[in-house]
XYZ file of C-alpha atoms in Angstrom:
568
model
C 53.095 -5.895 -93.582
C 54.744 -7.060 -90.696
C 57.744 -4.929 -91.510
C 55.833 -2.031 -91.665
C 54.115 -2.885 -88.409
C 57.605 -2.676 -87.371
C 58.648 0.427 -88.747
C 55.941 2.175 -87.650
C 56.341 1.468 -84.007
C 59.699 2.743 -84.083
C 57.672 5.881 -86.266
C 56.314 6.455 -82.595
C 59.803 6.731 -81.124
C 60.662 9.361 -83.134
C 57.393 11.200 -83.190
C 58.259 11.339 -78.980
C 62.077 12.021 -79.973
C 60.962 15.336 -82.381
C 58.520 16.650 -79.594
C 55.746 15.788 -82.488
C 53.675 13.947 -79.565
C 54.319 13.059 -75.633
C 55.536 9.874 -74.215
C 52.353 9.955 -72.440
C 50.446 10.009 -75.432
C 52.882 7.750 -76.840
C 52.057 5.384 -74.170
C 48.156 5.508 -74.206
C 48.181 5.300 -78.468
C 50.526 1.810 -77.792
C 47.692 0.847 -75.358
C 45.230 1.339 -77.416
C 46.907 -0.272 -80.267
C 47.313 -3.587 -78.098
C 43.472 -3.022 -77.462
C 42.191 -3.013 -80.999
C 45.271 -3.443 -83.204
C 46.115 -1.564 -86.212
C 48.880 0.558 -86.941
C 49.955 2.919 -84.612
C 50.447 5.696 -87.117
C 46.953 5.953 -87.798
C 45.885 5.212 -83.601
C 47.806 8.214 -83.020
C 45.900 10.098 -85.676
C 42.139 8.594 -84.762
C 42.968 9.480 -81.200
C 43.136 13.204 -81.854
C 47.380 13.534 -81.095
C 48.102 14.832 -85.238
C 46.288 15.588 -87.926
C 47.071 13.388 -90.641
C 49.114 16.170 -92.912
C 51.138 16.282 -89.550
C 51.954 12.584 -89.619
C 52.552 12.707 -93.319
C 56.320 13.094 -93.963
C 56.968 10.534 -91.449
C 54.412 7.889 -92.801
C 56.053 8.589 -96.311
C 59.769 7.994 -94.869
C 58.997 5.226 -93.105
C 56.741 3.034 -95.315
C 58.700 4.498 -98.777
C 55.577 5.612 -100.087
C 53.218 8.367 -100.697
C 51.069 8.795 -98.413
C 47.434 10.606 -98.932
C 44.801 12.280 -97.140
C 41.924 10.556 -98.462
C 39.506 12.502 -96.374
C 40.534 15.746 -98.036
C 41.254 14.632 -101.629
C 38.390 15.272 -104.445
C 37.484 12.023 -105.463
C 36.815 11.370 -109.517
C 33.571 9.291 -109.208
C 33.773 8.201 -113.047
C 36.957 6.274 -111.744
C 35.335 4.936 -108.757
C 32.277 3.408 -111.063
C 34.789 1.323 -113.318
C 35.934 -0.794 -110.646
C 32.879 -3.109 -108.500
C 32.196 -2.017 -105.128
C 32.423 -5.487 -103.504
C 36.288 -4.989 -104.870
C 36.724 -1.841 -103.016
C 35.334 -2.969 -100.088
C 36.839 -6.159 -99.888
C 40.574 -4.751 -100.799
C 40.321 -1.988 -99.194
C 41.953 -0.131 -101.940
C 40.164 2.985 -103.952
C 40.902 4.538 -106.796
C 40.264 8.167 -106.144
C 42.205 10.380 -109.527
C 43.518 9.946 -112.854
C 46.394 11.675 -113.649
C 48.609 11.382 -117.383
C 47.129 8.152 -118.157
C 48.031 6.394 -114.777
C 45.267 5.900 -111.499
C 46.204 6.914 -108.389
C 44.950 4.104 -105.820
C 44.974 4.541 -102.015
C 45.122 1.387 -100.212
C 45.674 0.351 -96.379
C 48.453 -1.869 -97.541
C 49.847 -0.560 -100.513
C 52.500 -3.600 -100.814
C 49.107 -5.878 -101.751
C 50.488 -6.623 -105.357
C 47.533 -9.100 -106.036
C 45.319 -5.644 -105.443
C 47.074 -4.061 -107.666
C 47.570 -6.387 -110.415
C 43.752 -6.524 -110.322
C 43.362 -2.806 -110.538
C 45.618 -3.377 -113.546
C 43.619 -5.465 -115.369
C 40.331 -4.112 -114.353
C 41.210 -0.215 -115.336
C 44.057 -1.327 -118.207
C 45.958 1.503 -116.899
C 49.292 1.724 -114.878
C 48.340 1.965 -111.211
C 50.139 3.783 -108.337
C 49.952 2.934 -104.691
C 49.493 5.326 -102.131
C 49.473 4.650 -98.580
C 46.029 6.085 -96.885
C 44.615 5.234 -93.133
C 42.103 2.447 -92.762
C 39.474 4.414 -91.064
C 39.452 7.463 -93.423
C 39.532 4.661 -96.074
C 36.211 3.305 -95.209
C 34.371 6.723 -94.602
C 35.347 7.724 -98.022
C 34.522 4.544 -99.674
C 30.976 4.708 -98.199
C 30.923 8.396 -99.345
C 31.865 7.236 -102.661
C 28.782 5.158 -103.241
C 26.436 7.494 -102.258
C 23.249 6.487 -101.514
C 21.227 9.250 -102.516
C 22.440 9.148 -106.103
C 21.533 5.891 -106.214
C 18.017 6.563 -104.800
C 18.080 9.599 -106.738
C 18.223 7.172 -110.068
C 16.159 4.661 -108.653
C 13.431 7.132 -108.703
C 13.712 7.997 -111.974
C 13.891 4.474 -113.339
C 10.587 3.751 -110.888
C 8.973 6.617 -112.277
C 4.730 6.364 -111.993
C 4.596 2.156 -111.730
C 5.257 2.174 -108.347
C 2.427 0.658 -107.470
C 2.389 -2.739 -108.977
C 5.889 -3.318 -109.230
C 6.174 -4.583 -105.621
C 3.105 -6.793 -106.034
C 4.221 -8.543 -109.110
C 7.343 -9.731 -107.577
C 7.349 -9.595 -103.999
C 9.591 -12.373 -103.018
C 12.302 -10.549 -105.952
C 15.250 -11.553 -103.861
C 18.163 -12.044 -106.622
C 21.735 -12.123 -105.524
C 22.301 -9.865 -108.820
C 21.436 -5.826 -107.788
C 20.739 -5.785 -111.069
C 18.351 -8.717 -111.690
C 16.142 -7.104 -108.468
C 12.857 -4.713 -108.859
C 13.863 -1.078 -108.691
C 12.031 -0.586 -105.275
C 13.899 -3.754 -103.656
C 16.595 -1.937 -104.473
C 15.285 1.823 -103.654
C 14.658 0.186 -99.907
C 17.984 -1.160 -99.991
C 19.703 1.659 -100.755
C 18.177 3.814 -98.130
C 18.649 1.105 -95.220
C 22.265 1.416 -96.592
C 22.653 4.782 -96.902
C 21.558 5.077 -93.137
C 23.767 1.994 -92.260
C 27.005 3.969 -94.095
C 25.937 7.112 -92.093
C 26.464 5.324 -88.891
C 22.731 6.256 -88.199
C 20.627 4.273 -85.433
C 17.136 5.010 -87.056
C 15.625 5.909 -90.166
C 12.281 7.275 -90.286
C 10.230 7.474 -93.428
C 7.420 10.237 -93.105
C 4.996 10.633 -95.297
C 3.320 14.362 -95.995
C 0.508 16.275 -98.081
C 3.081 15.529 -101.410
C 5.900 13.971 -100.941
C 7.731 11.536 -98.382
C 10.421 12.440 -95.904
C 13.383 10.230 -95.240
C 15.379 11.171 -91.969
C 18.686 9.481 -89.964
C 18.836 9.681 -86.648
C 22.953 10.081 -85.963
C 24.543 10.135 -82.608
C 20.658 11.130 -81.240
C 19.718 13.586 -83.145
C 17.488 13.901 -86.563
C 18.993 14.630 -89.853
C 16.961 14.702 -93.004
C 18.622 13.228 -95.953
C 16.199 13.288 -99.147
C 12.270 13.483 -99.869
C 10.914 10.847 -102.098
C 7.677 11.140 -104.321
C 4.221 10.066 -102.685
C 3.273 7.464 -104.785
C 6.186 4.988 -103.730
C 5.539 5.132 -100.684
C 3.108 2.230 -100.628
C 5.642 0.104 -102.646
C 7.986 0.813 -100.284
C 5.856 -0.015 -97.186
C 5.026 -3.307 -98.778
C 8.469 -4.064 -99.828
C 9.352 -3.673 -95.443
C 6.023 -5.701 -95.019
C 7.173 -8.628 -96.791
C 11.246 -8.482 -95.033
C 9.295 -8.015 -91.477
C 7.367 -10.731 -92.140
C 3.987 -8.391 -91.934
C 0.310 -8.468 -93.498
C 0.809 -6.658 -96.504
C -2.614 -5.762 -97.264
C -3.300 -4.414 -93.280
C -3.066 -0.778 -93.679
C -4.980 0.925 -91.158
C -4.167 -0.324 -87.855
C -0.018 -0.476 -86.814
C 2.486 -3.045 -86.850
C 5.538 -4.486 -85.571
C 8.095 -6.849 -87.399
C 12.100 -7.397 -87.362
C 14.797 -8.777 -90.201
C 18.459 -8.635 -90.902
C 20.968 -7.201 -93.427
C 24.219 -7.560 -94.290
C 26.401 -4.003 -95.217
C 29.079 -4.557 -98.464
C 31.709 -5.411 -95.755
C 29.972 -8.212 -93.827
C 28.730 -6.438 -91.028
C 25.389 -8.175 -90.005
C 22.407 -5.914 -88.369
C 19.256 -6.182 -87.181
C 16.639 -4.440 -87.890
C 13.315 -3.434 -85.941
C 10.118 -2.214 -88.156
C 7.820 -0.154 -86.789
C 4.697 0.662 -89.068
C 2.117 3.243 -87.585
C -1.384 4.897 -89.844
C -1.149 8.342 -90.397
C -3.606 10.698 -92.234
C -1.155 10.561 -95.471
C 0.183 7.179 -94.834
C 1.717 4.933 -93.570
C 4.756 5.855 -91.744
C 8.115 3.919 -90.959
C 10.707 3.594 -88.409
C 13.459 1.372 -88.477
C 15.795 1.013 -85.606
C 19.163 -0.512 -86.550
C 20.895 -2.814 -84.489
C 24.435 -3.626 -85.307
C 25.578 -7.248 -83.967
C 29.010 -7.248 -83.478
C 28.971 -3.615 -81.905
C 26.048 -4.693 -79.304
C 28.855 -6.268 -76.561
C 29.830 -2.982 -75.362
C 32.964 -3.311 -72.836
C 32.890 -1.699 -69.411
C 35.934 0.584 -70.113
C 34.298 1.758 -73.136
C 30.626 3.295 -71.485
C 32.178 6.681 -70.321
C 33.422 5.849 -67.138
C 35.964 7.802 -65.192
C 38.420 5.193 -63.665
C 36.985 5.861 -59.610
C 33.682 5.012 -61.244
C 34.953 2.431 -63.325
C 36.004 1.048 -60.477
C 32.846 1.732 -58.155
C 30.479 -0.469 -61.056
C 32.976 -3.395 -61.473
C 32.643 -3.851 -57.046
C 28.886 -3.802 -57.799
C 28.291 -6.450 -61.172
C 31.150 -8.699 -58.689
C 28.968 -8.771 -56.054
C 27.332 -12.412 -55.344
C 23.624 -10.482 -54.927
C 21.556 -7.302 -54.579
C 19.666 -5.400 -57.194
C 21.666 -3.046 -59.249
C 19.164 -0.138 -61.129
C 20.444 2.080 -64.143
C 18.269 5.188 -64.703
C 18.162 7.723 -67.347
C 15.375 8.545 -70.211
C 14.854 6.160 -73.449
C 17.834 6.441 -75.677
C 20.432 7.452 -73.002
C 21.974 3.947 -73.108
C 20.599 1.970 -70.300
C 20.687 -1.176 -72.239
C 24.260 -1.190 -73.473
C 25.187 -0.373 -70.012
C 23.629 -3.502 -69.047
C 24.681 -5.783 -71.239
C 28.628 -4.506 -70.941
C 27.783 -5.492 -67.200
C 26.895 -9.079 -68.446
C 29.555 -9.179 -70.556
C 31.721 -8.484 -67.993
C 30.940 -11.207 -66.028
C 29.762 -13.740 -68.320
C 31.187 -17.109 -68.149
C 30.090 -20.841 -67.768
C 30.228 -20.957 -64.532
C 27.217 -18.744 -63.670
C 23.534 -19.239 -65.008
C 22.665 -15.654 -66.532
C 18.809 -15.621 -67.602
C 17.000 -12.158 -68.733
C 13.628 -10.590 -69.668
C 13.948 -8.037 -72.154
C 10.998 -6.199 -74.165
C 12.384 -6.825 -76.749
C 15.473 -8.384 -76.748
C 17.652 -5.919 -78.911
C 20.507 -8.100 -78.904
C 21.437 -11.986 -78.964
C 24.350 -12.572 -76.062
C 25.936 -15.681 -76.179
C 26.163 -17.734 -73.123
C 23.121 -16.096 -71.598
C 19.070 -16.979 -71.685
C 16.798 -14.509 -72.620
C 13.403 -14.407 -72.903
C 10.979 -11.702 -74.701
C 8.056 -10.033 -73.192
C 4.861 -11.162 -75.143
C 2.051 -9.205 -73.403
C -1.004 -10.703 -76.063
C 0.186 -14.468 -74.235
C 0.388 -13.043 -70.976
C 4.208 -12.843 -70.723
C 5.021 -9.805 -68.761
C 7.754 -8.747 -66.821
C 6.421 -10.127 -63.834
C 5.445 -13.472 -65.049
C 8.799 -13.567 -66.980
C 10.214 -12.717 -63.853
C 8.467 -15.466 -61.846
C 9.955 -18.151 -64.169
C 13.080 -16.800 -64.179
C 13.531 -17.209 -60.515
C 12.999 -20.863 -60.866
C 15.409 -21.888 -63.326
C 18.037 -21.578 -60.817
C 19.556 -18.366 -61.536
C 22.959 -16.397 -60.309
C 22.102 -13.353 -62.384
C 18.917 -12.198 -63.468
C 18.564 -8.632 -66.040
C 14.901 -7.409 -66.359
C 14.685 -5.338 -69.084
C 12.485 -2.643 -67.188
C 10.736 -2.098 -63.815
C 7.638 -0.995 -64.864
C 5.251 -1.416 -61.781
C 4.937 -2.528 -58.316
C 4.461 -6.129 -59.147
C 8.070 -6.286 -60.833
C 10.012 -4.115 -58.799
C 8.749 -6.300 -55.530
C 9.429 -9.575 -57.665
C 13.106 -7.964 -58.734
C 14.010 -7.033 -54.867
C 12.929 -10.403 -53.682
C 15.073 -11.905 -55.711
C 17.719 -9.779 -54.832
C 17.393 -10.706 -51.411
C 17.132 -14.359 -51.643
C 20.494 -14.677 -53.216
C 20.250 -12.967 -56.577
C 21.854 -10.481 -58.366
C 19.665 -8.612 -60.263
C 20.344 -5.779 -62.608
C 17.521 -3.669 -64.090
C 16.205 -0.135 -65.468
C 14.407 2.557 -64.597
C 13.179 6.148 -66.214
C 14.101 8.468 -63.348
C 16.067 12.002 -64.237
C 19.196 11.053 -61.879
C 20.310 8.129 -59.684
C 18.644 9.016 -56.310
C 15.180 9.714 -57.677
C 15.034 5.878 -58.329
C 15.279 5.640 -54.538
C 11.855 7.667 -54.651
C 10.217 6.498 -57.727
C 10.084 2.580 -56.349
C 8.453 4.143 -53.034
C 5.936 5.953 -55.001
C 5.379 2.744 -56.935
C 4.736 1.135 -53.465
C 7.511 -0.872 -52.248
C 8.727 -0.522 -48.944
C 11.325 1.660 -47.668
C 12.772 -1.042 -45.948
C 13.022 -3.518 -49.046
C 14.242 -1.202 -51.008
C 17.036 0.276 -48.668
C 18.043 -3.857 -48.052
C 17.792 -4.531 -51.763
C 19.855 -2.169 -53.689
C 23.719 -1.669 -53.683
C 24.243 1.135 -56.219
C 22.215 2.978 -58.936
C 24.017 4.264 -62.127
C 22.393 7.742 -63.646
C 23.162 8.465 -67.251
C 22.941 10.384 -70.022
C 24.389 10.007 -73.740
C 26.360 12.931 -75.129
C 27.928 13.672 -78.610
C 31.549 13.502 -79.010
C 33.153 16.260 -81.145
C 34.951 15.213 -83.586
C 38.952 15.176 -82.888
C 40.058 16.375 -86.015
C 38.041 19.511 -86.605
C 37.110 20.541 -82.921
C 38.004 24.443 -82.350
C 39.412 25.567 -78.998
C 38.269 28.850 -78.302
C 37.346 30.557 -74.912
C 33.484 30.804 -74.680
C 31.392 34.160 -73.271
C 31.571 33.687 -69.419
C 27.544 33.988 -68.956
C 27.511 30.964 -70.912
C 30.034 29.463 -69.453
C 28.028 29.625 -65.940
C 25.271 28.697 -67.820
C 26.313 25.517 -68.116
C 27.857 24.971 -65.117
C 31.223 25.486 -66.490
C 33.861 27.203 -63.639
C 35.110 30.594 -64.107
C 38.080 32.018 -62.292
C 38.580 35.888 -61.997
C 35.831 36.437 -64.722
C 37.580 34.249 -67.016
C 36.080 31.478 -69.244
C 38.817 27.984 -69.332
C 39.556 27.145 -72.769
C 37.104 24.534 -74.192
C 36.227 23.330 -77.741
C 33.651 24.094 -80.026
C 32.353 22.003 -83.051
C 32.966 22.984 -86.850
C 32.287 20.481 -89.222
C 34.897 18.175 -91.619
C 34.515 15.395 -94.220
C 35.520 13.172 -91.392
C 32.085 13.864 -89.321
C 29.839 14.335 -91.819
C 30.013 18.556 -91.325
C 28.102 17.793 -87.958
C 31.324 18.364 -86.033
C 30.620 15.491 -83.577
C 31.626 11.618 -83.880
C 30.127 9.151 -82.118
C 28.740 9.126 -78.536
C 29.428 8.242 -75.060
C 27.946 8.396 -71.746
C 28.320 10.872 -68.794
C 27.388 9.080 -65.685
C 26.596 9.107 -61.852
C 27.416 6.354 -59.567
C 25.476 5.795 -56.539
C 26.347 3.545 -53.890
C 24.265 2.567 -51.133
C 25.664 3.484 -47.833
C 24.412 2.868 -44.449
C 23.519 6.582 -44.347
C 21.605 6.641 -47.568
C 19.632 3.851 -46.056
C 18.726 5.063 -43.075
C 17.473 7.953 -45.416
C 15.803 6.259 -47.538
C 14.146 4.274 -44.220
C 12.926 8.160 -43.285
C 11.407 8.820 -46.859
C 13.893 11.639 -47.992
C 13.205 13.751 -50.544
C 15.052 12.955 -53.922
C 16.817 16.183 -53.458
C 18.373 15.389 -49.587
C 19.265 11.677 -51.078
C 21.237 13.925 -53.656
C 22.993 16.200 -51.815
C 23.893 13.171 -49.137
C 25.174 11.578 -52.232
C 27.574 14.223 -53.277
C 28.568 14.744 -50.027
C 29.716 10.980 -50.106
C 32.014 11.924 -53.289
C 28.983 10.969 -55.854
C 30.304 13.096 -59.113
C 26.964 13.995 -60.643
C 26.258 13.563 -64.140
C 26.742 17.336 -65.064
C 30.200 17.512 -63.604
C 31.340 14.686 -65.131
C 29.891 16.507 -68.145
C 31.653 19.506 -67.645
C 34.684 17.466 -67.059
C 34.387 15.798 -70.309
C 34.178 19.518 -71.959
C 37.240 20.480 -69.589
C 39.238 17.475 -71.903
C 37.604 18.686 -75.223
C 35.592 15.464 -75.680
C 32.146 17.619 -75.698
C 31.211 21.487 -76.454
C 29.226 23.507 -73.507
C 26.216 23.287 -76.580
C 25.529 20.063 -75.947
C 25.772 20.051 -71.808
C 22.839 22.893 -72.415
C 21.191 20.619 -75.007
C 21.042 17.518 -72.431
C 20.850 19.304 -68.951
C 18.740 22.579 -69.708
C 15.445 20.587 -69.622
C 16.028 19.752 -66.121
C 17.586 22.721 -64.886
């Protein structure tokens, strides 16, 4: 392919050269590229610059083949089942339509003759290549093997002897799918389905006559199929025995962890949560994806002045660094991009998380255990004698640990930590209501980050339109002479999912202590006069860099009303 790799950078020259694209977006697709690698055909596609029918006739004079839309096509499932998923995954390759005796295959790298000699001999048919994009590749594969039908035949194959099956053969752990009790593989499938979806939780309810399976994707709930009520307890026992819990406990809740691997390698980790209602016992899984957990700084949100701002604070030899925002706005992976950042072996990096989500290398962490006694603040207390540079605690949750944090920060330290305040400078307030000193906390700090987590809409099927001009106040949007600015709306593709949004990032304020916000903070202001101070000082709060964000078409004014109305 390196040919092609070839060919398709000069693809970009002419792309410029027609006036398909800009040299600007020319330039920031090759950056990108160098960033993540790939083609750049499909970089320029992912990044929103052409739709993929746009990009078409040049892919298909460039590479000398056909190209196809994957995403769009209508995909024969009774040729998909001939050929074993670990194949398509693994090649990268699908076979998607039958046409006068021959399969049409698209494939990433449809000069793979090995792939294709296998199709051969696994389909006995005559085979031909078409070129498709990686990324579109892999959505429609895991659309392919749905997980639903699978459940949806699982159930049926289950049918009323639910409740011994899991008991017979609870350690039923065969490599073969096929060799493993139905309800090993009815919990596998729906941690899969949910891993395929992209989704961070699943949640298994259980009601008056049936049992409710939901995905929480990019933060918000999405309910995917019901199941009948009597497998729930096989299924509850089945997540028992991977979390490592006491099967026959049933009436008081529990708390357990284990890992998975998806059909493409990707390793996750997965936190059980089992809590006693009046129909059940009900489940929530978080999932926690390894490789995606080291978040890089330029990937949080940032705009580059803040960018910049954060990177002078994690550089700094000591002080106490606070993020704020509510749970789930991305606190943690805000944190650990910061250690990241400035991880290396010549700094001892130690941290006290509850729980650790996430294994760093390079760095010591150490999980809260509250029935031994290990709290923040003892964790804390040993911390600070293993001769630390850097020190995260996963939370300040009292006095005790916010007055063990700062002392550290003062002594030499720097300390980065959390707190649940609505914006940056009500975490100036919030440790003075907890008790600490104006004066250690105004010598302690040098900058607080506020955040918030926001869904992205998806590039390929967002909608510019100009939006009513009440609701464009509404949500703090500027109007000039009575006039709305264009934005973008959300409609809904094969791409997303229908949900017209893709993926998440944050919208943030950056708050750095000057000697005038100390001196404040030194009179007891208000959380309100710190604020205003700190916009004065060029602080962009976290709604304008939201409406910013829906200025570039990266969000819809529905979801700065979704996130910001509650605090309006």
């Amino acid at each position: 392919m390196k040919g092609q790799r070839f060919l398709l950078g000069r693809m970009g020259e002419r792309l410029v050269k027609d006036g398909v694209i800009t040299e600007d977006q020319l330039h920031e697709a090759i950056q990108r590229q160098k960033q993540v690698g790939g083609f750049l055909g499909e970089i320029i596609v992912n990044m929103g610059f052409l739709a993929a029918a746009e990009i078409k006739p040049y892919l298909e004079e460039w590479t000398g083949f056909p190209f196809v839309d994957i995403v769009e096509e209508e995909i024969d499932r009774d040729i998909v089942q001939q050929v074993p998923k670990t194949t398509v995954v693994s090649r990268l390759a699908l076979p998607y339509r039958e046409q006068n005796g021959q399969v049409f295959v698209a494939m990433s790298d449809p000069l793979d003759i090995e792939t294709i000699d296998e199709f051969r001999a696994t389909l006995n048919k005559p085979i031909i290549a078409h070129l498709a994009l990686t990324n579109d590749l892999n959505e429609v594969i895991k659309r392919s093997y749905d997980a639903r039908d699978k459940v949806r035949n699982l159930i049926h194959e289950i049918g009323e002897t639910t409740t011994t099956l899991i008991e017979e053969n609870p350690d039923d752990e065969g490599d073969d799918q096929g060799q493993q009790a139905p309800i090993v593989r009815l919990v596998n499938s729906l941690v899969g389905g949910a891993v395929a979806a992209g989704a961070s939780d699943i949640h298994l309810e259980p009601g008056e006559g049936s049992v409710r399976v939901r995905y929480r994707i990019d933060g918000v709930m999405y309910e995917q199929m019901t199941l009948p009520s009597n497998h729930l307890r096989a299924c509850i026992s089945r997540l028992k025995i991977m979390g490592g819990l006491d099967i026959a406990e049933r009436r008081r809740p529990q708390d357990g962890r284990f890992s998975t691997r998806d059909d493409t390698g990707r390793e996750f980790d997965i936190r059980l949560s089992l809590m006693p209602t009046v129909y059940g016992e009900k489940a929530c899984m978080r999932l926690l994806e390894k490789a995606n957990a080291l978040a890089q700084v330029d990937k949080i949100g940032f705009f580059p002045t803040q960018r910049k701002l954060f990177e002078s604070f994690i550089k700094r030899p000591h002080g106490l660094i606070l993020v704020t925002g509510p749970t789930g706005s991305g606190k943690s992976t805000t944190l650990y991009a910061a250690l990241q950042a400035i991880n290396d072996s010549t700094i001892n990096i130690n941290t006290i998380e509850d729980p650790v989500e996430y294994r760093l290398g390079g760095i010591n962490q150490m999980q809260v255990n509250h029935k031994i006694g290990v709290t923040f603040a003892a964790g804390l207390r040993t911390l600070v004698r293993q001769d630390p540079d850097v020190i995260l605690v996963g939370e300040i949750r009292d006095k005790e640990t916010a007055e063990i944090s700062i002392q550290a920060a003062l002594t030499g330290h720097l300390v980065l930590s959390t707190l649940h305040t609505n914006d940056a400078p009500g975490a100036l307030v919030r440790l003075q209501n907890m008790g600490v000193e104006p004066f250690l906390v105004s010598s302690a700090i040098i900058g607080i980050i506020g955040q918030r987590l926001l869904r992205n809409l998806c590039p390929f099927c967002r909608q510019e339109y100009v939006p009513d001009v009440d609701i464009a106040m509404a949500a703090g949007i500027p109007v000039t002479d009575g006039v709305a600015p264009m934005m973008a709306r959300p409609v809904g593709c094969k791409r997303c999912g229908g949900r017209g949004t893709k993926g998440r990032s944050a919208t943030l304020e950056i708050l750095p202590m000057t000697e005038r916000l100390r001196g404040m903070v030194l009179e007891r202001a208000s959380g309100p006069e710190l604020m205003v101070q700190a916009i004065s000082e060029g602080m962009i709060p976290m709604r304008e860099s939201a409406v910013r964000k829906a200025l570039d078409f990266q969000i819809s004014i529905d979801e700065i009303v979704r996130v910001f109305a509650q605090e309006d």
